GROMACS .gro file of C-alpha atoms in nm:
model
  323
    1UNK     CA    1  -2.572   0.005   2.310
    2UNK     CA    2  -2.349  -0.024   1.993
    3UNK     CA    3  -2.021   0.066   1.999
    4UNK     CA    4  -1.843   0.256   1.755
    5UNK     CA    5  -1.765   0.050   1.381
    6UNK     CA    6  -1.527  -0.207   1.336
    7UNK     CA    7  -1.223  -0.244   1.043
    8UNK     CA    8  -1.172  -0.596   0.997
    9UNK     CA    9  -0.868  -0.699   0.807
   10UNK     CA   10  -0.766  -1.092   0.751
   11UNK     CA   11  -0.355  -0.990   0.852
   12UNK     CA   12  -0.171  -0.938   1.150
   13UNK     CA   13  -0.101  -0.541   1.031
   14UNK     CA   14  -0.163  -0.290   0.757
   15UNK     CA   15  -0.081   0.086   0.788
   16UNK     CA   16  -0.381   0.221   0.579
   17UNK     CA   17  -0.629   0.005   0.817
   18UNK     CA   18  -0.483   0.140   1.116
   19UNK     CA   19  -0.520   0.465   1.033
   20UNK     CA   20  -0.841   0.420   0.858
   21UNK     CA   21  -0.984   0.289   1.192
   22UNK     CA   22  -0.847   0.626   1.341
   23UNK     CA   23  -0.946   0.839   1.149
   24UNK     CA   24  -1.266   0.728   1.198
   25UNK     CA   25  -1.287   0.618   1.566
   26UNK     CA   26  -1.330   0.240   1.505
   27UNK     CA   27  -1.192  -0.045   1.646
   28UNK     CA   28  -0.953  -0.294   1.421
   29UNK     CA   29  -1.046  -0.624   1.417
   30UNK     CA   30  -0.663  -0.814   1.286
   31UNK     CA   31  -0.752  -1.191   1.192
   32UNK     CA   32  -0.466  -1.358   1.172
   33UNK     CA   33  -0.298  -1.716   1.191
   34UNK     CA   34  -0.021  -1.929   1.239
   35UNK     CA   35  -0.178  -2.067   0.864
   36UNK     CA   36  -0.102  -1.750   0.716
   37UNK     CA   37   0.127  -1.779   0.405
   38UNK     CA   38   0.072  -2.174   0.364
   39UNK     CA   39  -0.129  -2.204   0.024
   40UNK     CA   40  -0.157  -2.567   0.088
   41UNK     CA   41  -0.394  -2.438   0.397
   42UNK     CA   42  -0.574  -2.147   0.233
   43UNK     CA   43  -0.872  -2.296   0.261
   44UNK     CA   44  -0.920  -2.400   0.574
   45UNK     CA   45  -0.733  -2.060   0.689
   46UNK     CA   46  -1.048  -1.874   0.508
   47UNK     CA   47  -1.282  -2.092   0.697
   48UNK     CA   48  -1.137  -2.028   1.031
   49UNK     CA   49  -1.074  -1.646   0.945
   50UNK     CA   50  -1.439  -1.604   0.894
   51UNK     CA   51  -1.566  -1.776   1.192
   52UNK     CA   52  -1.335  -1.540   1.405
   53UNK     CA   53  -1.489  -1.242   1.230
   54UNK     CA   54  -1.798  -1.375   1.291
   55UNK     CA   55  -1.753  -1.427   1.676
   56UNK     CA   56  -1.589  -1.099   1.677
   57UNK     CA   57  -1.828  -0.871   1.539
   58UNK     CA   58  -2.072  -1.076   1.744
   59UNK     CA   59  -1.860  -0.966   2.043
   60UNK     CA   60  -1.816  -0.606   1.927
   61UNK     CA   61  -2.172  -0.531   1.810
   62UNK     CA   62  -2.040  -0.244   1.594
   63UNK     CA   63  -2.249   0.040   1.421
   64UNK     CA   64  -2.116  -0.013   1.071
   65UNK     CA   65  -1.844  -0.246   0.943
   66UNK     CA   66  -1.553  -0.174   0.727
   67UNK     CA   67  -1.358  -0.525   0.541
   68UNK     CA   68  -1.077  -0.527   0.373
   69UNK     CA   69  -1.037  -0.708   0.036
   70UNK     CA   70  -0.909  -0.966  -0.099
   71UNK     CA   71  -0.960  -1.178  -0.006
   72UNK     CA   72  -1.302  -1.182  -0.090
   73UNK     CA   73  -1.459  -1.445   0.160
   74UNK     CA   74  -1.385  -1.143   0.403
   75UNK     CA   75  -1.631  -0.887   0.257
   76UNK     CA   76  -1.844  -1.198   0.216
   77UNK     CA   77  -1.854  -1.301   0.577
   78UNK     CA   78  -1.871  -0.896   0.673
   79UNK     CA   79  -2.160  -0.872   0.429
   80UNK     CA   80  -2.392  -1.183   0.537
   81UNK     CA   81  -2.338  -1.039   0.901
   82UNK     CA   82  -2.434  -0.677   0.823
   83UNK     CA   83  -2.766  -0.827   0.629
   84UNK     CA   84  -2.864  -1.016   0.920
   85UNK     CA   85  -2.777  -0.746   1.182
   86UNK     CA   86  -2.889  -0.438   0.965
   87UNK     CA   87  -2.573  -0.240   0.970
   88UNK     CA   88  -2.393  -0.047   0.729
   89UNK     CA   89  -2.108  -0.222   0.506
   90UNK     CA   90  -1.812  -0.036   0.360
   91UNK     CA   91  -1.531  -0.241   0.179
   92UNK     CA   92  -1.196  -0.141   0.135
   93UNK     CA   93  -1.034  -0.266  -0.225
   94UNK     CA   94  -0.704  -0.314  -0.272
   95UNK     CA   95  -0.610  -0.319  -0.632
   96UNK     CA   96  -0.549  -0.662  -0.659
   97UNK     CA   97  -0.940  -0.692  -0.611
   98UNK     CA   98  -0.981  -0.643  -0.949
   99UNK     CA   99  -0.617  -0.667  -1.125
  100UNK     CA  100  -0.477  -0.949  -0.955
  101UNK     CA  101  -0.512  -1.268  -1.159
  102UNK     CA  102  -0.544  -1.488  -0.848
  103UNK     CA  103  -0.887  -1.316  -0.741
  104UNK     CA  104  -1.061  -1.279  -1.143
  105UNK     CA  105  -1.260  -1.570  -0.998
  106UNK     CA  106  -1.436  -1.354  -0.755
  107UNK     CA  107  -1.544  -1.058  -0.959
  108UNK     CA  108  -1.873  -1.144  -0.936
  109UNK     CA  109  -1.907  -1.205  -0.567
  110UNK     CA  110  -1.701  -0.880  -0.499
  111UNK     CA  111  -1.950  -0.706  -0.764
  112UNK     CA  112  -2.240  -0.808  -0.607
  113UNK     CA  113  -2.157  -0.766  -0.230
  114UNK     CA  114  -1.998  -0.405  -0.342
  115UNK     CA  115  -2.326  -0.349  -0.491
  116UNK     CA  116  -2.497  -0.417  -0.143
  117UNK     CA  117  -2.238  -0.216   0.036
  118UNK     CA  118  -2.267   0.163   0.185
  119UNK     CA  119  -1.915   0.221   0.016
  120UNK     CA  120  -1.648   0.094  -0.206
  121UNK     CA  121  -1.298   0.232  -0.153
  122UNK     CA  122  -1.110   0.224  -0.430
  123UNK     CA  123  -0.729   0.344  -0.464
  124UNK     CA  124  -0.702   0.461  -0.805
  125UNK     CA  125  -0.938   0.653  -1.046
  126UNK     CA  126  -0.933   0.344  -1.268
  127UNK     CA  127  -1.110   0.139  -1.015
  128UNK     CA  128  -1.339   0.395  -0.941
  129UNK     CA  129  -1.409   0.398  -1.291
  130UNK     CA  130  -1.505   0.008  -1.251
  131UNK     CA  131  -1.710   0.035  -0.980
  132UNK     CA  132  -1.920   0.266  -1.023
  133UNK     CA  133  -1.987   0.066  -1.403
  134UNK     CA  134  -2.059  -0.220  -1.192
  135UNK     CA  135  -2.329   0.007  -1.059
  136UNK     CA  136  -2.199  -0.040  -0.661
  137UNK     CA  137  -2.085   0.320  -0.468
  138UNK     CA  138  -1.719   0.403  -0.505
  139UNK     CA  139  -1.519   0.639  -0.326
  140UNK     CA  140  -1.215   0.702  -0.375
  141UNK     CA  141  -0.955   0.699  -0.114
  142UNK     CA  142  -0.607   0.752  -0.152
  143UNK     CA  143  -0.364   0.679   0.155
  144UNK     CA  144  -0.290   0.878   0.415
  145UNK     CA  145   0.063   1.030   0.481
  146UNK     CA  146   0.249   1.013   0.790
  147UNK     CA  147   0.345   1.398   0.919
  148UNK     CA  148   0.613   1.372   1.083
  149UNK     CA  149   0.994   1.225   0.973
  150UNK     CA  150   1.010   0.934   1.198
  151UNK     CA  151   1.417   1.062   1.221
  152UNK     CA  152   1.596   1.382   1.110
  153UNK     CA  153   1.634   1.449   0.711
  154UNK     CA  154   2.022   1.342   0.587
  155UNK     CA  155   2.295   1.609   0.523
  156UNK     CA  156   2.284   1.711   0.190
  157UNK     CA  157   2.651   1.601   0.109
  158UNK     CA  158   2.637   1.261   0.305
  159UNK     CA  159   2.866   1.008   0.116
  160UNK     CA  160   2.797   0.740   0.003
  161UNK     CA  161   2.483   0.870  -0.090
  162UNK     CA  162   2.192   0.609   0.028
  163UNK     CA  163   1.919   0.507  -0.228
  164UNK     CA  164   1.616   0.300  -0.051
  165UNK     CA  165   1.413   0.099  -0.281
  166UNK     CA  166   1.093   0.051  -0.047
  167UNK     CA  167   0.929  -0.294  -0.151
  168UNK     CA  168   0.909  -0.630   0.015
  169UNK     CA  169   1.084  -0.791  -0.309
  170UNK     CA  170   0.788  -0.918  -0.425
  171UNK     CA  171   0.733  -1.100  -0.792
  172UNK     CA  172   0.615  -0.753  -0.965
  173UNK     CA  173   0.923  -0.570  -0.858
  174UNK     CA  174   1.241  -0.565  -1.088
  175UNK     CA  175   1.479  -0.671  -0.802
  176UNK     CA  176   1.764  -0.817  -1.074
  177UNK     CA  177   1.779  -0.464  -1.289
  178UNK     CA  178   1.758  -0.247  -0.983
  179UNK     CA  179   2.054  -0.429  -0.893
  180UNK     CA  180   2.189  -0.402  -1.249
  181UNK     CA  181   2.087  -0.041  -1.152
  182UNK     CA  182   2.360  -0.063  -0.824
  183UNK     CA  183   2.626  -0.189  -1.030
  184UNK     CA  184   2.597   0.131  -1.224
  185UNK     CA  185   2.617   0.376  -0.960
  186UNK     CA  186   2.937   0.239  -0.755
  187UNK     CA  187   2.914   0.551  -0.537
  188UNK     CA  188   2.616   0.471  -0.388
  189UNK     CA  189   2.416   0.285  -0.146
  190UNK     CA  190   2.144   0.111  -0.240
  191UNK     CA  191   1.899  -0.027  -0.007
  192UNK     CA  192   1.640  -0.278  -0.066
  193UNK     CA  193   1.320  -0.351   0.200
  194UNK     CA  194   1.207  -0.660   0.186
  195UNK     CA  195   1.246  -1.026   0.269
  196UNK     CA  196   1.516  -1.141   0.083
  197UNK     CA  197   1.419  -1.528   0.151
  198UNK     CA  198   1.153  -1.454  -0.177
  199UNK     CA  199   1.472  -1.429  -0.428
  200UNK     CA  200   1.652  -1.693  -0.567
  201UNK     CA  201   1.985  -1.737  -0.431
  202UNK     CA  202   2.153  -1.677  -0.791
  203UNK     CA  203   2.037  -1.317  -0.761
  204UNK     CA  204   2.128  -1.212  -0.370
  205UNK     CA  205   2.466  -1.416  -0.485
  206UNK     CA  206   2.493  -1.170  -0.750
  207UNK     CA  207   2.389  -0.811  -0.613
  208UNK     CA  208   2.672  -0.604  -0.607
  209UNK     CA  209   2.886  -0.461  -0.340
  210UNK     CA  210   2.681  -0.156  -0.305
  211UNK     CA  211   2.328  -0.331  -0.294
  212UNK     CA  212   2.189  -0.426   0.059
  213UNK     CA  213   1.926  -0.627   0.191
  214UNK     CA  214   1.817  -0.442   0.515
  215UNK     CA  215   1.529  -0.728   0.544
  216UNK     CA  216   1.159  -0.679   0.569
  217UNK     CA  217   1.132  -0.441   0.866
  218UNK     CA  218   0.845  -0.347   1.103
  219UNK     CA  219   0.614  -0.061   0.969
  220UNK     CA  220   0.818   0.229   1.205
  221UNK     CA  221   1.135   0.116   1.145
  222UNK     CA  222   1.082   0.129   0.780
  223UNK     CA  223   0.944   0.502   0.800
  224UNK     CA  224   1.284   0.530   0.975
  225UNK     CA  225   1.455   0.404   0.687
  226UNK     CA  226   1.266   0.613   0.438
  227UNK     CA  227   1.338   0.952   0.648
  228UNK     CA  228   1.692   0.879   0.642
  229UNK     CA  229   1.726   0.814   0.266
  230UNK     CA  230   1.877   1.062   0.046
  231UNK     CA  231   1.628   0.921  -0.204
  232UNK     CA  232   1.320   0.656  -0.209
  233UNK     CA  233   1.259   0.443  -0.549
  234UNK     CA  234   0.954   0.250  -0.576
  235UNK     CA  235   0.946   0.049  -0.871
  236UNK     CA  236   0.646  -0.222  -1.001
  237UNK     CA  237   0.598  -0.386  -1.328
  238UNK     CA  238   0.236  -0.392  -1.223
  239UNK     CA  239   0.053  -0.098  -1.395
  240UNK     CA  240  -0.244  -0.131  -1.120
  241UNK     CA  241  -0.011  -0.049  -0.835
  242UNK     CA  242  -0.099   0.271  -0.630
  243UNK     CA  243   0.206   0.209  -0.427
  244UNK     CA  244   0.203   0.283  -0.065
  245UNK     CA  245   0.574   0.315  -0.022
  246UNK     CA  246   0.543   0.617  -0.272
  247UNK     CA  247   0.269   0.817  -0.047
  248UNK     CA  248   0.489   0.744   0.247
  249UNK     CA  249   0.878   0.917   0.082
  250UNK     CA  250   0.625   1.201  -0.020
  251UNK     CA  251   0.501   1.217   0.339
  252UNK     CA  252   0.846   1.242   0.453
  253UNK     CA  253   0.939   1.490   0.221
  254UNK     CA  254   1.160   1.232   0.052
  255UNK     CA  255   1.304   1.293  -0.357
  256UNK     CA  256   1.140   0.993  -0.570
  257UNK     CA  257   1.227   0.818  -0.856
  258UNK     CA  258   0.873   0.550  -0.979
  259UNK     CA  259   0.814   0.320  -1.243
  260UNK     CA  260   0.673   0.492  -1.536
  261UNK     CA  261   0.300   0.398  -1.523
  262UNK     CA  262  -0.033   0.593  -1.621
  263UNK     CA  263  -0.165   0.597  -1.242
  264UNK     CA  264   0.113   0.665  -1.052
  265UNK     CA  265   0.192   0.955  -1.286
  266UNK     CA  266  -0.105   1.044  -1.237
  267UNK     CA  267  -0.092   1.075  -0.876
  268UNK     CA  268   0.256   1.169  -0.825
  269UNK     CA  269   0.341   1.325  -1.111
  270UNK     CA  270   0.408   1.650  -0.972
  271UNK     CA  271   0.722   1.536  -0.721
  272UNK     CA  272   0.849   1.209  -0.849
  273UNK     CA  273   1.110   1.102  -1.157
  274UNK     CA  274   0.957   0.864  -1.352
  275UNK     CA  275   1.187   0.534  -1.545
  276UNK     CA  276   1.136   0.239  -1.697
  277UNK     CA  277   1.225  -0.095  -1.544
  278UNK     CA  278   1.555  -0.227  -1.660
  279UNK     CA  279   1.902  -0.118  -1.522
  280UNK     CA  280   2.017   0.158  -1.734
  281UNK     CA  281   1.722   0.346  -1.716
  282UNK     CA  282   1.709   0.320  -1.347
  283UNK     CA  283   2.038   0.442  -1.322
  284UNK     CA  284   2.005   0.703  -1.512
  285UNK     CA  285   1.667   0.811  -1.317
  286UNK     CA  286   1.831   0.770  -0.976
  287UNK     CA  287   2.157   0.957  -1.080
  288UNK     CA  288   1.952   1.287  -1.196
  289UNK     CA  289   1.688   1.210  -0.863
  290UNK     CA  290   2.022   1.219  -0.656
  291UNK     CA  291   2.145   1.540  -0.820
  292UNK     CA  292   1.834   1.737  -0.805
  293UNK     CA  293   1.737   1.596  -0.469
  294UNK     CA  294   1.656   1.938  -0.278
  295UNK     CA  295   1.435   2.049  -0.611
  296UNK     CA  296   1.270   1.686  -0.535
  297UNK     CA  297   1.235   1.721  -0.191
  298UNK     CA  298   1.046   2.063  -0.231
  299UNK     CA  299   0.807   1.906  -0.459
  300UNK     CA  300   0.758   1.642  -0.237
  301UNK     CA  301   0.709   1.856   0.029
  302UNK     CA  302   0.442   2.088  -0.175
  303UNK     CA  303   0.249   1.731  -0.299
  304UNK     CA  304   0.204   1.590   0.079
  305UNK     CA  305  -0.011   1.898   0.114
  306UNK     CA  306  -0.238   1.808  -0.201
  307UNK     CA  307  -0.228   1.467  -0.147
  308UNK     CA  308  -0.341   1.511   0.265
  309UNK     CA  309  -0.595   1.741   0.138
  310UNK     CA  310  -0.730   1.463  -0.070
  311UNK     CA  311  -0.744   1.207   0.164
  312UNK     CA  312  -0.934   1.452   0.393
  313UNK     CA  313  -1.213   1.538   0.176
  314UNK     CA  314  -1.266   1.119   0.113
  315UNK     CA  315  -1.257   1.093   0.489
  316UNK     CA  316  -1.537   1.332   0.529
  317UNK     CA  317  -1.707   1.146   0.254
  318UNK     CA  318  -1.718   0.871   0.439
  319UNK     CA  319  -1.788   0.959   0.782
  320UNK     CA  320  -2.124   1.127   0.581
  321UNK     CA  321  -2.211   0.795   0.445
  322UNK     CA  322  -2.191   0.650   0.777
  323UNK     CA  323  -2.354   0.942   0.971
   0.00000   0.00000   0.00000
């Protein structure tokens, strides 16, 4: 007999596929290797990714099949099995599925295997947009929210008041002026997720007293982190983003301060402080977030409850499509 579907992901962890696959009763399927992060190896990683997939959903025999994408060779390999086994396909697309430069190569094999598919999750109303021109099923999806603050809110009058800037100091976030940013607001803390080992040494050398590098920390102890902020700033110079980190502070009830951008105004306009990325303008955003933080924690607060109710109705959606 079958057993219940399958969310295969080519990485040793994501939140949203973890509680994807609860949501829905399925099983994750996490591909990962020791080749993981070695672009000198990406090919032969894919090859050996998809073989495990392979032998995996062999193994599993699953009712339907959800991939995660990019990269695309995994809603390839998903998609030749669920042809030759006659099960359902869904695929899961990041936004770098169709923004990211490194994957334009692949819009036509993602537009023809979404085409084949049961479902395309999408994260933003811009890619559902795309899809469905591309004439495959979207659905869109937004992330869950976790419920609960993973530890107790801060006191309102904690000094120095701490700032976490949730990222993992990747090449689209504006590490140098959110430090600029620091430098401007010597009363505070600022804390930055992320591994550190991506910058170049020039700019951890020059990060002011006030900035701190708390590392790139495992998934609870940086919902830890975010419950114990006084404020959360996510901040992108990607206009595609539909950051997680954001869906998270508002889950927690945490004050944010974004990067001004069409979607995530869109989606979180109704809590968050929007700014442009250079220094004084983050200042000046995460001065006014800090002294209207209850006001922004209320409106947090009130969006979790849209925002769940959201992700609810595409849940329900979904489990219809694969009914």
């Amino acid at each position: 007999m079958d057993k219940a579907a399958v969310v295969v992901t080519w990485c040793a962890f994501q939140p949203r596929t973890q509680a994807l696959a609860a949501a829905l009763g399925a099983t994750v399927c996490n591909i990962s290797s020791a080749l993981h992060g070695r672009k000198a190896w990406l090919p032969l990683r894919y090859l050996i990714d998809a073989v495990r997939t392979w032998r995996a959903l062999n193994a599993a025999r699953p009712r339907a099949v959800i991939v995660i994408t990019p990269p695309v060779f995994s809603p390839l390999t998903g998609w030749l099995w669920c042809a030759l086994h006659r099960r359902p396909l869904v695929v899961d697309c990041h936004t770098g599925t169709f923004h990211d430069e490194r994957w334009r190569w692949a819009r036509p094999i993602h537009r023809a295997v979404l085409r084949r598919s049961r479902a395309a999750l999408v994260h933003s109303e811009e890619d559902e947009v795309l899809v469905r021109a591309w004439g495959a099923p979207a659905l869109l999806l937004p992330d869950d929210l976790p419920r609960i603050c993973a530890t107790p809110n801060p006191e309102p009058e904690r000094l120095p008041a701490r700032v976490v800037v949730a990222g993992r100091l990747d090449d689209d976030e504006p590490v140098a002026a959110v430090l600029g940013a620091a430098s401007l607001l010597p009363g505070v803390q600022v804390r930055l997720t992320g591994d550190p080992d991506r910058l170049p040494a020039a700019v951890r050398a020059g990060a002011p007293s006030n900035a701190v590098f708390v590392g790139l920390l495992p998934w609870p102890e940086f919902l830890s982190e975010l419950a114990s902020a006084d404020l959360v700033g996510v901040f992108t110079s990607d206009p595609h983003v539909m950051s997680r980190a954001a869906f998270e502070a508002v889950g927690l009830g945490r004050p944010l301060v974004l990067s001004d951008s069409a979607g995530l105004r869109h989606r979180f306009g109704a809590a968050a402080l929007f700014c442009e990325n250079n220094a004084p303008s983050l200042a000046r955003a995460l001065r006014q977030a800090l002294r209207e933080r209850a006001s922004l924690g209320q409106r947090s607060t009130a969006l979790r409850e849209i925002l769940h109710a959201q992700h609810q109705g595409a849940l329900a959606q979904l489990r219809l499509l694969l009914d």
